[in-house]
Structure formats: C-alpha cells, structure tokens
mmCIF file of C-alpha atoms in Angstrom:
data_model
loop_
_atom_site.group_PDB
_atom_site.id
_atom_site.type_symbol
_atom_site.label_atom_id
_atom_site.label_comp_id
_atom_site.label_asym_id
_atom_site.label_seq_id
_atom_site.Cartn_x
_atom_site.Cartn_y
_atom_site.Cartn_z
ATOM 1 C CA MET A 16 4.498 31.689 -48.967
ATOM 2 C CA ASN A 17 3.903 27.967 -49.520
ATOM 3 C CA ILE A 18 7.431 27.185 -48.327
ATOM 4 C CA THR A 19 6.870 29.266 -45.181
ATOM 5 C CA ALA A 20 3.528 27.585 -44.552
ATOM 6 C CA ASN A 21 5.077 24.143 -45.025
ATOM 7 C CA GLN A 22 7.907 25.035 -42.643
ATOM 8 C CA SER A 23 5.358 26.230 -40.088
ATOM 9 C CA GLU A 24 3.351 23.015 -40.386
ATOM 10 C CA SER A 25 6.543 20.960 -40.080
ATOM 11 C CA GLU A 26 7.572 22.887 -36.957
ATOM 12 C CA GLN A 27 4.138 22.413 -35.407
ATOM 13 C CA GLY A 28 4.353 18.713 -36.185
ATOM 14 C CA LYS A 29 7.691 18.441 -34.364
ATOM 15 C CA GLN A 30 6.308 20.327 -31.372
ATOM 16 C CA GLY A 31 3.263 18.062 -31.297
ATOM 17 C CA ARG A 32 5.503 14.980 -31.423
ATOM 18 C CA LEU A 33 7.552 16.325 -28.517
ATOM 19 C CA ILE A 34 4.432 16.844 -26.390
ATOM 20 C CA TRP A 35 3.140 13.348 -27.111
ATOM 21 C CA ALA A 36 6.579 11.791 -26.603
ATOM 22 C CA LEU A 37 7.173 13.348 -23.177
ATOM 23 C CA CYS A 38 3.597 12.635 -22.061
ATOM 24 C CA LEU A 39 4.025 8.985 -23.066
ATOM 25 C CA ALA A 40 7.426 8.937 -21.326
ATOM 26 C CA SER A 41 5.722 10.298 -18.204
ATOM 27 C CA ILE A 42 3.116 7.508 -18.329
ATOM 28 C CA VAL A 43 5.913 4.926 -18.643
ATOM 29 C CA ILE A 44 7.728 6.488 -15.675
ATOM 30 C CA TYR A 45 4.719 6.536 -13.368
ATOM 31 C CA ILE A 46 3.633 3.029 -14.343
ATOM 32 C CA ASN A 47 7.078 1.792 -13.302
ATOM 33 C CA LEU A 48 7.074 3.863 -10.123
ATOM 34 C CA TYR A 49 3.597 2.996 -8.865
ATOM 35 C CA THR A 50 2.815 -0.495 -10.214
ATOM 36 C CA VAL A 51 4.374 -1.964 -7.068
ATOM 37 C CA GLN A 52 1.973 0.058 -4.895
ATOM 38 C CA GLY A 53 -0.881 -1.961 -6.375
ATOM 39 C CA MET A 54 1.053 -5.186 -5.763
ATOM 40 C CA LEU A 55 1.900 -4.839 -2.069
ATOM 41 C CA PRO A 56 -0.038 -7.958 -0.965
ATOM 42 C CA LEU A 57 1.631 -10.077 -3.670
ATOM 43 C CA ILE A 58 5.060 -8.679 -2.757
ATOM 44 C CA ALA A 59 4.451 -9.499 0.912
ATOM 45 C CA GLU A 60 3.399 -13.058 0.034
ATOM 46 C CA HIS A 61 6.085 -13.757 -2.571
ATOM 47 C CA PHE A 62 9.016 -12.384 -0.561
ATOM 48 C CA ASN A 63 7.697 -13.526 2.831
ATOM 49 C CA VAL A 64 7.518 -10.089 4.494
ATOM 50 C CA THR A 65 4.678 -8.267 6.245
ATOM 51 C CA GLY A 66 2.291 -5.995 4.353
ATOM 52 C CA ALA A 67 3.729 -2.984 6.182
ATOM 53 C CA GLN A 68 7.304 -3.944 5.217
ATOM 54 C CA SER A 69 6.268 -4.284 1.574
ATOM 55 C CA THR A 70 5.507 -0.531 1.469
ATOM 56 C CA LEU A 71 9.269 0.090 1.632
ATOM 57 C CA VAL A 72 9.496 -0.944 -2.035
ATOM 58 C CA LEU A 73 7.829 2.350 -2.963
ATOM 59 C CA SER A 74 9.632 4.395 -0.302
ATOM 60 C CA VAL A 75 13.173 3.450 -1.361
ATOM 61 C CA THR A 76 12.440 4.228 -5.011
ATOM 62 C CA SER A 77 11.005 7.617 -4.094
ATOM 63 C CA PHE A 78 14.114 8.285 -1.994
ATOM 64 C CA THR A 79 16.666 7.813 -4.790
ATOM 65 C CA LEU A 80 14.337 9.471 -7.291
ATOM 66 C CA ALA A 81 14.187 12.574 -5.085
ATOM 67 C CA PHE A 82 17.929 13.208 -5.004
ATOM 68 C CA SER A 83 18.520 12.098 -8.596
ATOM 69 C CA LEU A 84 16.283 14.944 -9.771
ATOM 70 C CA LEU A 85 18.994 17.399 -8.714
ATOM 71 C CA PHE A 86 21.616 15.444 -10.677
ATOM 72 C CA TYR A 87 19.550 15.441 -13.887
ATOM 73 C CA ALA A 88 18.778 19.157 -13.559
ATOM 74 C CA VAL A 89 22.525 19.827 -13.749
ATOM 75 C CA LEU A 90 23.354 17.085 -16.273
ATOM 76 C CA SER A 91 20.714 18.190 -18.785
ATOM 77 C CA ASP A 92 22.055 21.751 -18.643
ATOM 78 C CA ARG A 93 25.452 20.369 -19.635
ATOM 79 C CA VAL A 94 24.645 17.775 -22.319
ATOM 80 C CA GLY A 95 21.136 18.698 -23.455
ATOM 81 C CA ARG A 96 17.715 17.247 -22.705
ATOM 82 C CA LEU A 97 17.423 14.432 -25.262
ATOM 83 C CA LYS A 98 20.271 12.072 -24.358
ATOM 84 C CA PRO A 99 19.563 11.739 -20.602
ATOM 85 C CA ILE A 100 15.899 10.961 -21.308
ATOM 86 C CA ILE A 101 16.585 8.356 -24.006
ATOM 87 C CA ILE A 102 19.410 6.591 -22.147
ATOM 88 C CA SER A 103 17.604 6.514 -18.787
ATOM 89 C CA LEU A 104 14.410 5.113 -20.359
ATOM 90 C CA TRP A 105 16.219 2.259 -22.118
ATOM 91 C CA LEU A 106 18.142 1.415 -18.939
ATOM 92 C CA LEU A 107 14.839 1.472 -17.041
ATOM 93 C CA ALA A 108 13.364 -1.064 -19.462
ATOM 94 C CA CYS A 109 16.415 -3.302 -19.010
ATOM 95 C CA SER A 110 16.238 -3.016 -15.208
ATOM 96 C CA ASN A 111 12.820 -4.686 -15.241
ATOM 97 C CA ILE A 112 14.548 -7.895 -16.351
ATOM 98 C CA LEU A 113 16.364 -7.866 -13.000
ATOM 99 C CA LEU A 114 13.020 -7.687 -11.181
ATOM 100 C CA ILE A 115 11.890 -10.909 -12.857
ATOM 101 C CA PHE A 116 14.830 -12.770 -11.305
ATOM 102 C CA ALA A 117 14.842 -11.060 -7.877
ATOM 103 C CA THR A 118 15.009 -13.903 -5.339
ATOM 104 C CA SER A 119 14.860 -11.987 -2.064
ATOM 105 C CA PHE A 120 13.271 -8.881 -0.641
ATOM 106 C CA ASP A 121 16.720 -7.320 -0.154
ATOM 107 C CA ALA A 122 17.495 -7.825 -3.855
ATOM 108 C CA LEU A 123 14.134 -6.288 -4.759
ATOM 109 C CA VAL A 124 14.883 -3.219 -2.621
ATOM 110 C CA ILE A 125 18.327 -2.760 -4.225
ATOM 111 C CA ILE A 126 16.883 -2.960 -7.754
ATOM 112 C CA ARG A 127 14.157 -0.472 -6.833
ATOM 113 C CA LEU A 128 16.829 1.869 -5.441
ATOM 114 C CA ILE A 129 18.559 1.759 -8.826
ATOM 115 C CA GLN A 130 15.286 2.276 -10.668
ATOM 116 C CA GLY A 131 14.649 5.432 -8.642
ATOM 117 C CA VAL A 132 17.759 6.971 -10.234
ATOM 118 C CA LEU A 133 16.543 6.073 -13.733
ATOM 119 C CA LEU A 134 12.976 7.237 -13.105
ATOM 120 C CA ALA A 135 14.110 10.776 -12.231
ATOM 121 C CA ALA A 136 15.259 11.881 -15.687
ATOM 122 C CA VAL A 137 11.884 12.603 -17.288
ATOM 123 C CA PRO A 138 10.267 14.564 -14.404
ATOM 124 C CA ALA A 139 13.499 16.523 -13.878
ATOM 125 C CA ILE A 140 13.887 17.526 -17.529
ATOM 126 C CA ALA A 141 10.424 17.600 -19.125
ATOM 127 C CA MET A 142 9.273 21.145 -18.294
ATOM 128 C CA ALA A 143 12.636 22.704 -19.193
ATOM 129 C CA TYR A 144 12.580 20.688 -22.437
ATOM 130 C CA PHE A 145 9.118 22.039 -23.278
ATOM 131 C CA LYS A 146 10.149 25.622 -22.534
ATOM 132 C CA GLU A 147 13.175 25.452 -24.838
ATOM 133 C CA GLN A 148 11.597 23.584 -27.736
ATOM 134 C CA LEU A 149 8.016 24.847 -27.906
ATOM 135 C CA ALA A 150 6.495 28.068 -29.155
ATOM 136 C CA PRO A 151 4.752 30.111 -26.405
ATOM 137 C CA GLY A 152 1.334 29.122 -27.749
ATOM 138 C CA PHE A 153 2.149 25.429 -27.258
ATOM 139 C CA MET A 154 3.582 25.776 -23.768
ATOM 140 C CA LEU A 155 0.343 25.947 -21.748
ATOM 141 C CA LYS A 156 -1.160 23.094 -23.721
ATOM 142 C CA ALA A 157 1.964 21.014 -23.196
ATOM 143 C CA ALA A 158 2.081 21.679 -19.442
ATOM 144 C CA ALA A 159 -1.607 20.829 -18.945
ATOM 145 C CA THR A 160 -1.349 17.655 -21.032
ATOM 146 C CA TYR A 161 1.843 16.584 -19.264
ATOM 147 C CA ILE A 162 0.361 16.990 -15.763
ATOM 148 C CA MET A 163 -2.698 14.991 -16.841
ATOM 149 C CA ALA A 164 -0.382 12.269 -18.187
ATOM 150 C CA ASN A 165 1.382 12.149 -14.800
ATOM 151 C CA SER A 166 -1.910 11.571 -13.034
ATOM 152 C CA LEU A 167 -3.217 9.007 -15.507
ATOM 153 C CA GLY A 168 0.095 7.116 -15.462
ATOM 154 C CA GLY A 169 -0.057 6.915 -11.671
ATOM 155 C CA ILE A 170 -3.653 5.669 -11.693
ATOM 156 C CA PHE A 171 -3.089 3.131 -14.466
ATOM 157 C CA GLY A 172 0.135 1.862 -12.890
ATOM 158 C CA ARG A 173 -1.545 1.123 -9.560
ATOM 159 C CA LEU A 174 -4.591 -0.554 -11.147
ATOM 160 C CA PHE A 175 -2.298 -2.484 -13.507
ATOM 161 C CA GLY A 176 -0.355 -3.742 -10.490
ATOM 162 C CA GLY A 177 -3.524 -4.740 -8.658
ATOM 163 C CA LEU A 178 -4.884 -6.622 -11.668
ATOM 164 C CA MET A 179 -1.612 -8.511 -12.169
ATOM 165 C CA SER A 180 -1.328 -9.395 -8.476
ATOM 166 C CA GLN A 181 -4.806 -10.901 -8.647
ATOM 167 C CA HIS A 182 -4.150 -13.155 -11.643
ATOM 168 C CA LEU A 183 -0.379 -13.500 -12.245
ATOM 169 C CA SER A 184 2.710 -14.596 -10.353
ATOM 170 C CA TRP A 185 5.510 -12.164 -9.500
ATOM 171 C CA GLN A 186 7.692 -13.325 -12.406
ATOM 172 C CA GLN A 187 4.810 -13.146 -14.882
ATOM 173 C CA SER A 188 3.867 -9.683 -13.638
ATOM 174 C CA MET A 189 7.366 -8.295 -13.981
ATOM 175 C CA GLY A 190 7.686 -9.871 -17.411
ATOM 176 C CA LEU A 191 4.544 -8.019 -18.489
ATOM 177 C CA VAL A 192 5.856 -4.755 -16.994
ATOM 178 C CA PHE A 193 9.074 -5.262 -18.985
ATOM 179 C CA VAL A 194 7.144 -5.729 -22.250
ATOM 180 C CA VAL A 195 4.891 -2.705 -21.627
ATOM 181 C CA THR A 196 7.905 -0.554 -20.707
ATOM 182 C CA LEU A 197 9.903 -1.722 -23.720
ATOM 183 C CA LEU A 198 7.083 -0.894 -26.138
ATOM 184 C CA GLY A 199 6.535 2.500 -24.494
ATOM 185 C CA VAL A 200 10.234 3.400 -24.579
ATOM 186 C CA ALA A 201 10.527 2.364 -28.230
ATOM 187 C CA LEU A 202 7.575 4.594 -29.134
ATOM 188 C CA VAL A 203 8.993 7.534 -27.134
ATOM 189 C CA THR A 204 12.349 7.118 -28.915
ATOM 190 C CA TYR A 205 10.583 7.164 -32.278
ATOM 191 C CA LEU A 206 8.483 10.244 -31.453
ATOM 192 C CA LEU A 207 11.158 12.443 -29.874
ATOM 193 C CA PRO A 208 12.612 14.943 -32.405
ATOM 194 C CA ARG A 209 16.314 14.309 -33.006
ATOM 195 C CA LYS A 210 17.230 17.996 -33.091
ATOM 196 C CA GLU A 211 17.024 20.148 -29.997
ATOM 197 C CA ILE A 212 17.932 23.674 -28.960
ATOM 198 C CA LYS A 213 20.794 23.130 -26.559
ATOM 199 C CA PRO A 214 20.792 25.041 -23.251
ATOM 200 C CA ASP A 215 23.060 28.087 -23.257
ATOM 201 C CA ILE A 216 25.396 26.582 -20.694
ATOM 202 C CA THR A 217 26.342 23.747 -23.067
ATOM 203 C CA GLN A 218 27.354 26.236 -25.728
ATOM 204 C CA ASN A 219 29.749 28.117 -23.460
ATOM 205 C CA ASN A 220 32.932 26.139 -23.974
ATOM 206 C CA THR A 221 35.108 28.751 -22.294
ATOM 207 C CA THR A 222 33.547 28.192 -18.890
ATOM 208 C CA GLN A 223 35.848 26.238 -16.584
ATOM 209 C CA PRO A 224 34.481 23.140 -14.785
ATOM 210 C CA LYS A 225 34.903 24.831 -11.394
ATOM 211 C CA SER A 226 32.945 27.848 -12.603
ATOM 212 C CA LYS A 227 30.195 25.585 -13.916
ATOM 213 C CA LEU A 228 30.014 23.746 -10.592
ATOM 214 C CA PHE A 229 29.887 27.041 -8.716
ATOM 215 C CA ASN A 230 27.091 28.266 -10.996
ATOM 216 C CA ASP A 231 25.124 25.067 -10.394
ATOM 217 C CA LEU A 232 25.486 25.329 -6.622
ATOM 218 C CA LYS A 233 24.635 29.017 -6.748
ATOM 219 C CA GLY A 234 21.427 28.207 -8.643
ATOM 220 C CA PHE A 235 20.298 25.797 -5.927
ATOM 221 C CA LEU A 236 21.334 28.110 -3.084
ATOM 222 C CA ILE A 237 19.400 31.069 -4.510
ATOM 223 C CA HIS A 238 16.153 29.154 -4.047
ATOM 224 C CA LEU A 239 17.102 27.511 -0.753
ATOM 225 C CA LYS A 240 17.868 30.933 0.763
ATOM 226 C CA ASP A 241 14.377 32.181 -0.127
ATOM 227 C CA SER A 242 12.163 31.581 2.930
ATOM 228 C CA LYS A 243 8.930 31.445 0.925
ATOM 229 C CA MET A 244 10.391 28.911 -1.504
ATOM 230 C CA ARG A 245 11.574 26.765 1.410
ATOM 231 C CA LEU A 246 8.091 26.807 2.908
ATOM 232 C CA VAL A 247 6.511 25.779 -0.398
ATOM 233 C CA PHE A 248 9.022 22.923 -0.709
ATOM 234 C CA ILE A 249 8.028 21.796 2.805
ATOM 235 C CA ILE A 250 4.296 22.118 2.085
ATOM 236 C CA GLY A 251 4.518 19.936 -1.024
ATOM 237 C CA GLY A 252 6.706 17.360 0.731
ATOM 238 C CA LEU A 253 4.436 17.051 3.776
ATOM 239 C CA ALA A 254 1.280 16.775 1.658
ATOM 240 C CA PHE A 255 2.741 13.982 -0.487
ATOM 241 C CA MET A 256 4.291 12.311 2.564
ATOM 242 C CA MET A 257 0.791 11.826 3.944
ATOM 243 C CA MET A 258 -1.340 11.249 0.874
ATOM 244 C CA VAL A 259 0.612 8.738 -1.211
ATOM 245 C CA ASN A 260 1.331 6.532 1.813
ATOM 246 C CA GLN A 261 -2.267 6.642 3.027
ATOM 247 C CA PHE A 262 -3.115 4.885 -0.232
ATOM 248 C CA SER A 263 -0.606 2.123 0.582
ATOM 249 C CA PHE A 264 -2.016 1.340 4.017
ATOM 250 C CA ILE A 265 -5.674 1.667 3.078
ATOM 251 C CA GLN A 266 -5.201 -1.312 0.740
ATOM 252 C CA LEU A 267 -4.106 -3.452 3.691
ATOM 253 C CA HIS A 268 -7.102 -2.185 5.669
ATOM 254 C CA LEU A 269 -9.595 -2.948 2.889
ATOM 255 C CA MET A 270 -8.252 -6.475 2.453
ATOM 256 C CA SER A 271 -8.806 -7.276 6.127
ATOM 257 C CA SER A 272 -12.069 -7.843 8.018
ATOM 258 C CA PRO A 273 -14.829 -6.653 7.712
ATOM 259 C CA TYR A 274 -14.216 -5.735 4.052
ATOM 260 C CA ASP A 275 -12.135 -8.710 2.869
ATOM 261 C CA LEU A 276 -11.683 -7.204 -0.597
ATOM 262 C CA SER A 277 -9.624 -9.024 -3.205
ATOM 263 C CA ARG A 278 -6.220 -7.679 -4.225
ATOM 264 C CA PHE A 279 -7.572 -6.010 -7.351
ATOM 265 C CA SER A 280 -10.758 -4.722 -5.697
ATOM 266 C CA ALA A 281 -8.662 -3.023 -3.021
ATOM 267 C CA THR A 282 -6.627 -1.186 -5.664
ATOM 268 C CA LEU A 283 -9.809 0.379 -7.076
ATOM 269 C CA ILE A 284 -9.434 2.928 -4.261
ATOM 270 C CA PHE A 285 -6.803 4.525 -6.519
ATOM 271 C CA LEU A 286 -9.603 5.710 -8.798
ATOM 272 C CA CYS A 287 -10.116 8.381 -6.136
ATOM 273 C CA TYR A 288 -7.100 10.056 -7.766
ATOM 274 C CA LEU A 289 -9.477 11.151 -10.520
ATOM 275 C CA SER A 290 -10.964 13.806 -8.226
ATOM 276 C CA GLY A 291 -7.460 15.207 -7.921
ATOM 277 C CA THR A 292 -6.993 15.132 -11.695
ATOM 278 C CA PHE A 293 -10.162 17.213 -12.065
ATOM 279 C CA THR A 294 -9.041 19.616 -9.323
ATOM 280 C CA SER A 295 -5.639 20.057 -11.010
ATOM 281 C CA TYR A 296 -7.403 20.967 -14.244
ATOM 282 C CA LEU A 297 -9.347 23.756 -12.488
ATOM 283 C CA SER A 298 -6.522 24.955 -10.245
ATOM 284 C CA ALA A 299 -4.941 27.342 -12.785
ATOM 285 C CA LYS A 300 -8.119 29.456 -12.894
ATOM 286 C CA TRP A 301 -8.488 29.314 -9.115
ATOM 287 C CA VAL A 302 -4.908 30.478 -8.499
ATOM 288 C CA VAL A 303 -5.532 33.559 -10.649
ATOM 289 C CA LYS A 304 -8.897 34.254 -9.002
ATOM 290 C CA TYR A 305 -8.192 33.522 -5.320
ATOM 291 C CA GLY A 306 -4.414 33.411 -4.909
ATOM 292 C CA SER A 307 -2.268 30.524 -3.674
ATOM 293 C CA ILE A 308 -2.587 31.241 0.072
ATOM 294 C CA VAL A 309 -6.380 30.942 0.053
ATOM 295 C CA LEU A 310 -6.135 27.717 -1.936
ATOM 296 C CA PHE A 311 -3.472 26.270 0.381
ATOM 297 C CA LYS A 312 -5.834 26.836 3.327
ATOM 298 C CA ALA A 313 -8.805 25.328 1.483
ATOM 299 C CA ALA A 314 -6.731 22.312 0.452
ATOM 300 C CA PHE A 315 -5.600 21.821 4.057
ATOM 301 C CA LEU A 316 -9.227 21.716 5.219
ATOM 302 C CA PHE A 317 -10.074 19.199 2.487
ATOM 303 C CA MET A 318 -7.263 16.889 3.593
ATOM 304 C CA VAL A 319 -8.252 17.116 7.270
ATOM 305 C CA LEU A 320 -11.920 16.453 6.464
ATOM 306 C CA GLY A 321 -11.151 13.574 4.112
ATOM 307 C CA THR A 322 -8.765 11.915 6.576
ATOM 308 C CA LEU A 323 -11.197 12.188 9.504
ATOM 309 C CA LEU A 324 -14.078 10.877 7.422
ATOM 310 C CA THR A 325 -12.289 7.537 6.932
ATOM 311 C CA LEU A 326 -12.589 6.906 10.680
ATOM 312 C CA HIS A 327 -16.297 6.234 10.132
ATOM 313 C CA ASP A 328 -14.918 2.937 8.779
ATOM 314 C CA THR A 329 -17.562 2.113 6.211
ATOM 315 C CA LEU A 330 -16.690 1.584 2.572
ATOM 316 C CA TRP A 331 -18.641 4.620 1.338
ATOM 317 C CA ALA A 332 -17.026 6.847 3.998
ATOM 318 C CA ILE A 333 -13.538 5.656 3.066
ATOM 319 C CA VAL A 334 -14.133 6.249 -0.647
ATOM 320 C CA LEU A 335 -15.638 9.690 -0.029
ATOM 321 C CA GLY A 336 -12.816 10.543 2.366
ATOM 322 C CA PHE A 337 -10.156 9.634 -0.187
ATOM 323 C CA LEU A 338 -11.953 11.568 -2.927
ATOM 324 C CA ILE A 339 -11.857 14.670 -0.715
ATOM 325 C CA THR A 340 -8.245 14.092 0.401
ATOM 326 C CA ALA A 341 -7.068 13.571 -3.205
ATOM 327 C CA SER A 342 -8.749 16.839 -4.232
ATOM 328 C CA GLY A 343 -7.012 18.677 -1.399
ATOM 329 C CA PHE A 344 -3.643 17.133 -2.163
ATOM 330 C CA PHE A 345 -3.684 17.841 -5.897
ATOM 331 C CA LEU A 346 -4.844 21.399 -5.216
ATOM 332 C CA THR A 347 -1.832 21.780 -2.906
ATOM 333 C CA HIS A 348 0.508 20.235 -5.488
ATOM 334 C CA SER A 349 -0.803 22.489 -8.284
ATOM 335 C CA CYS A 350 -0.445 25.605 -6.113
ATOM 336 C CA CYS A 351 3.113 24.634 -5.180
ATOM 337 C CA ASN A 352 4.021 24.117 -8.841
ATOM 338 C CA SER A 353 2.583 27.464 -9.923
ATOM 339 C CA PHE A 354 4.170 29.253 -6.939
ATOM 340 C CA VAL A 355 7.633 27.880 -7.789
ATOM 341 C CA ALA A 356 7.232 28.663 -11.508
ATOM 342 C CA ILE A 357 6.200 32.276 -10.827
ATOM 343 C CA LYS A 358 8.689 32.932 -8.014
ATOM 344 C CA ALA A 359 11.737 31.510 -9.827
ATOM 345 C CA THR A 360 12.972 34.172 -12.239
ATOM 346 C CA ALA A 361 16.358 32.461 -12.694
ATOM 347 C CA HIS A 362 17.600 28.858 -12.506
ATOM 348 C CA ARG A 363 14.039 27.642 -13.024
ATOM 349 C CA ALA A 364 14.975 24.026 -13.729
ATOM 350 C CA LYS A 365 16.844 23.908 -10.436
ATOM 351 C CA ALA A 366 13.877 25.445 -8.587
ATOM 352 C CA THR A 367 11.588 22.772 -10.043
ATOM 353 C CA SER A 368 14.030 19.991 -9.204
ATOM 354 C CA LEU A 369 14.345 21.225 -5.605
ATOM 355 C CA TYR A 370 10.565 21.211 -5.232
ATOM 356 C CA LEU A 371 10.244 17.726 -6.723
ATOM 357 C CA CYS A 372 13.129 16.529 -4.562
ATOM 358 C CA SER A 373 11.235 17.637 -1.438
ATOM 359 C CA TYR A 374 8.044 16.162 -2.888
ATOM 360 C CA TYR A 375 9.452 12.673 -3.467
ATOM 361 C CA LEU A 376 11.564 12.747 -0.327
ATOM 362 C CA GLY A 377 8.287 13.218 1.542
ATOM 363 C CA ALA A 378 6.910 10.106 -0.161
ATOM 364 C CA ALA A 379 10.034 8.150 0.819
ATOM 365 C CA LEU A 380 9.921 9.176 4.492
ATOM 366 C CA GLY A 381 6.164 8.827 4.819
ATOM 367 C CA GLY A 382 6.157 5.047 4.347
ATOM 368 C CA PRO A 383 8.390 4.189 7.341
ATOM 369 C CA TYR A 384 6.782 6.985 9.396
ATOM 370 C CA LEU A 385 3.174 5.844 8.937
ATOM 371 C CA MET A 386 4.260 2.215 9.269
ATOM 372 C CA LEU A 387 4.990 2.903 12.952
ATOM 373 C CA PHE A 388 1.391 4.051 13.457
ATOM 374 C CA TRP A 389 -0.003 1.120 11.439
ATOM 375 C CA GLN A 390 1.913 -1.380 13.572
ATOM 376 C CA GLN A 391 0.458 0.135 16.765
ATOM 377 C CA ALA A 392 -3.188 0.693 15.779
ATOM 378 C CA GLU A 393 -3.594 -0.178 12.073
ATOM 379 C CA TRP A 394 -5.820 2.278 10.145
ATOM 380 C CA PRO A 395 -6.849 4.504 13.120
ATOM 381 C CA GLY A 396 -3.133 4.779 13.870
ATOM 382 C CA VAL A 397 -2.429 5.875 10.283
ATOM 383 C CA VAL A 398 -5.096 8.578 10.685
ATOM 384 C CA VAL A 399 -3.370 9.850 13.837
ATOM 385 C CA GLY A 400 -0.009 9.887 12.043
ATOM 386 C CA SER A 401 -1.585 11.717 9.094
ATOM 387 C CA LEU A 402 -3.137 14.372 11.331
ATOM 388 C CA SER A 403 0.252 15.042 12.925
ATOM 389 C CA LEU A 404 1.667 15.695 9.438
ATOM 390 C CA LEU A 405 -1.283 17.954 8.649
ATOM 391 C CA LEU A 406 -0.527 19.950 11.799
ATOM 392 C CA LEU A 407 2.989 20.585 10.484
ATOM 393 C CA LEU A 408 1.467 21.464 7.117
ATOM 394 C CA PHE A 409 -0.818 24.015 8.787
ATOM 395 C CA ILE A 410 2.167 25.618 10.535
ATOM 396 C CA ALA A 411 4.052 25.907 7.219
ATOM 397 C CA ILE A 412 0.998 27.488 5.521
ATOM 398 C CA TRP A 413 0.618 29.922 8.434
ATOM 399 C CA PHE A 414 4.253 31.046 8.139
ATOM 400 C CA LEU A 415 3.889 31.410 4.369
ATOM 401 C CA SER A 416 0.745 33.533 4.708
ATOM 402 C CA ARG A 417 2.473 35.685 7.351
ATOM 403 C CA ASP A 418 5.440 36.252 5.038
ATOM 404 C CA LYS A 419 3.098 37.214 2.207
ATOM 405 C CA LEU A 420 1.256 39.694 4.432
ATOM 406 C CA GLU A 421 4.541 41.253 5.551
ATOM 407 C CA GLU A 422 5.664 41.498 1.932
ATOM 408 C CA SER A 423 2.380 43.204 0.948
ATOM 409 C CA ALA A 424 2.650 45.621 3.864
ATOM 410 C CA SER A 425 6.218 46.595 2.955
ATOM 411 C CA ASN A 426 5.143 47.293 -0.609
#
C-alpha cells in the first residue's frame, strides 16, 4: 500500500509540474507576443515610422502565429507534444538576440514574422498535452489555471513593454526581454516531465505518409464543413480583430492632447484586461446556466456599450468603456472555446487550432483595417471601424442562434 501511495504521489507531482510548466510557458509566449504592443511609441520613434505603422509589428506576428497553429497541431500528433514545445521555446529565446540588432523597421517586421511561427507551438499543443497527460480530476484545474496564465502573461507583457519604453532604449529593452525569456524557458525545460504518453497516430508505424496527410486534412475539413463551427470561428476572430487593436490605438490617443500621458501611463489601460480575466473565471458557470447563445448576445451588447462609451472622451469614460469591452470580449472568447470543445467529438486538437487560427488572424487583419479609420479621424474613426466589425459579429451570432433553433426544432 505504501508503494502504491508513493507512486500516486509521484504521479500527482509530475502532473502538477506539467501544469506549472505549461502555464509558465504560456506567460513567456504572451510576454513575447504583446510586449511590443506596450512599446509602440518607442518603436515609432526608434525606427522613424508613424504610430499607426508601428501597430503592424503586432499584426504580422499574429498573422504567422495564426497559420502556424495548424502546422503544430499536425506536427505534435506525429512526433509528440514535448519536443515541439521545447525546441520552439529555445529558438524563441535566441530570436530575441536578433531584435537587439534590428537596424530598420523592415528587419524588425521580418524577425517578428519568424517569431510568430515560434510563438504558436505552446497555444497549439497545450490543451491536447493536458488531456493526454493528466488525470480527469486535474484537467479542469489545469484548463482554468492555463487560461488565467494566458491573461496574466498578456497583461504583464504589455505593462512590461510600457515600463521599458519609458526608461530604456530599444536595445536595452530587447536585451531585458531576452534575459527574461531565457530564464523562463530554462525553468519550463526543467519543470516539463521527460516522459509523455505519445498520441496514437505516432504509434501507428504502418500508416503511409499519404494516408496520414489525408487523415490530417480530413480532420480539418470535418470542422470546416460544420456551419455552426464556422460561425463560432468567425465570431471569435471578429471579436479579437476589434478588441486587441482598439488597445493599440487607444495608447496613441491617450498620449496626445488633452491627456498627454507618458508612455508607461498610457499602457496602464491594459489593466482593463483584468475585468475580462474575472469574466472568464465566471463564464464556465454561466455557460451551463444560460447557454452560449444568450451569453454571445450579452457579450455583444457589452462590446457595443463599451466602445460607444469611449466617445465621451474623458479619461474615466475611456477606462470604464474598456473595462466593459474587455468583459464582453473575454465572455465571447470563453463561450467560443467551450462551444468548440463540446462540439468537437473527433480531431479536437485540429478544431482548437482552427479556432485559434481564426482568432489570431482576426488580430492580424484588425491592425491594418482600423489603421485606415485612425488615419482619417483618429479615435472617433477607430470607434466607427469597431462598430462595423460589431455589426458583422451581430450577423454571425444571429445566424448561429437561428441554426440552434432549427436544430432544437428538428429534435
């Protein structure tokens, strides 16, 4: 009995290490992804581009990240979860050295394109890794902790970037990002268990490469052919397209007259993400109680109200507006995640990667899209551009609710 108890404690220890390792890896990923969003004014000054052009540094990374998610979903099924995570994280740390020596905005964009590929491994693999390695009792805890780590990594990364842009040069800032990333990656490598349960597909040595490729494509097509899944992919992409890029342009607005906030003070607007973190925590209970359609509609109203409130153009109205918008967005994101997880009965990793691909593709397209409105009318223009995206979001929610009603009626 003592041997069994010791084995159980050892197994729980390994599962706990895996949770902490992937949560720390997530924080490292989102620090690297979003630090530049808190540094947009410094990037514009250092590389001699406009503030609006500097937002492309986030957009291009989100673009390559989006499509790389699909690659890692397939790769990790073939070779396991551990190796892609470890290798991509160490390459990410090394890539930050290139940022220190970037001499032009074009070079910066190219390096950020490459980083997008490396940043995709952890979000593409993490949930499938948890499902394979953890006991059922650990799974919910792991998922909740991981989502919270995503949010906290995004908040810290943006504030970290704002603080560095206020006090350090570009080279000094990127040197500090390199050190922080290196320490984080080393700790993740130490914490990750060396043994893993390999996915079934990697154990099937008799499967021909063409059959494997066909199976991969079939997995993606199953979800793309489902009209409700397509609508949820669109809903998540449109919501993120608006919200994450609003945060980029509001910094430029807050640093101009009449606010004239410092670089770091302007990035404090990212603390509004905390309302979304709290909403995400409560969303699981709300989905069970009210259903996803009701919550999608409520979240839509929150985002409309929050966006319109910023037109009052006082600091308190902007902060309150972003608190409301962040709550609506994270409620939407949580509902999309739960919808995909419940609806996908097969090829779940591919379903998740398709959703995240749409999600980050929205972020990539939203920067150039809202830039057009910013160039014409600055913040009021961004509000108009955001409302047009919310109109499309409303249409997608309406079609989804109609499909659900038809499905209920047929049953």
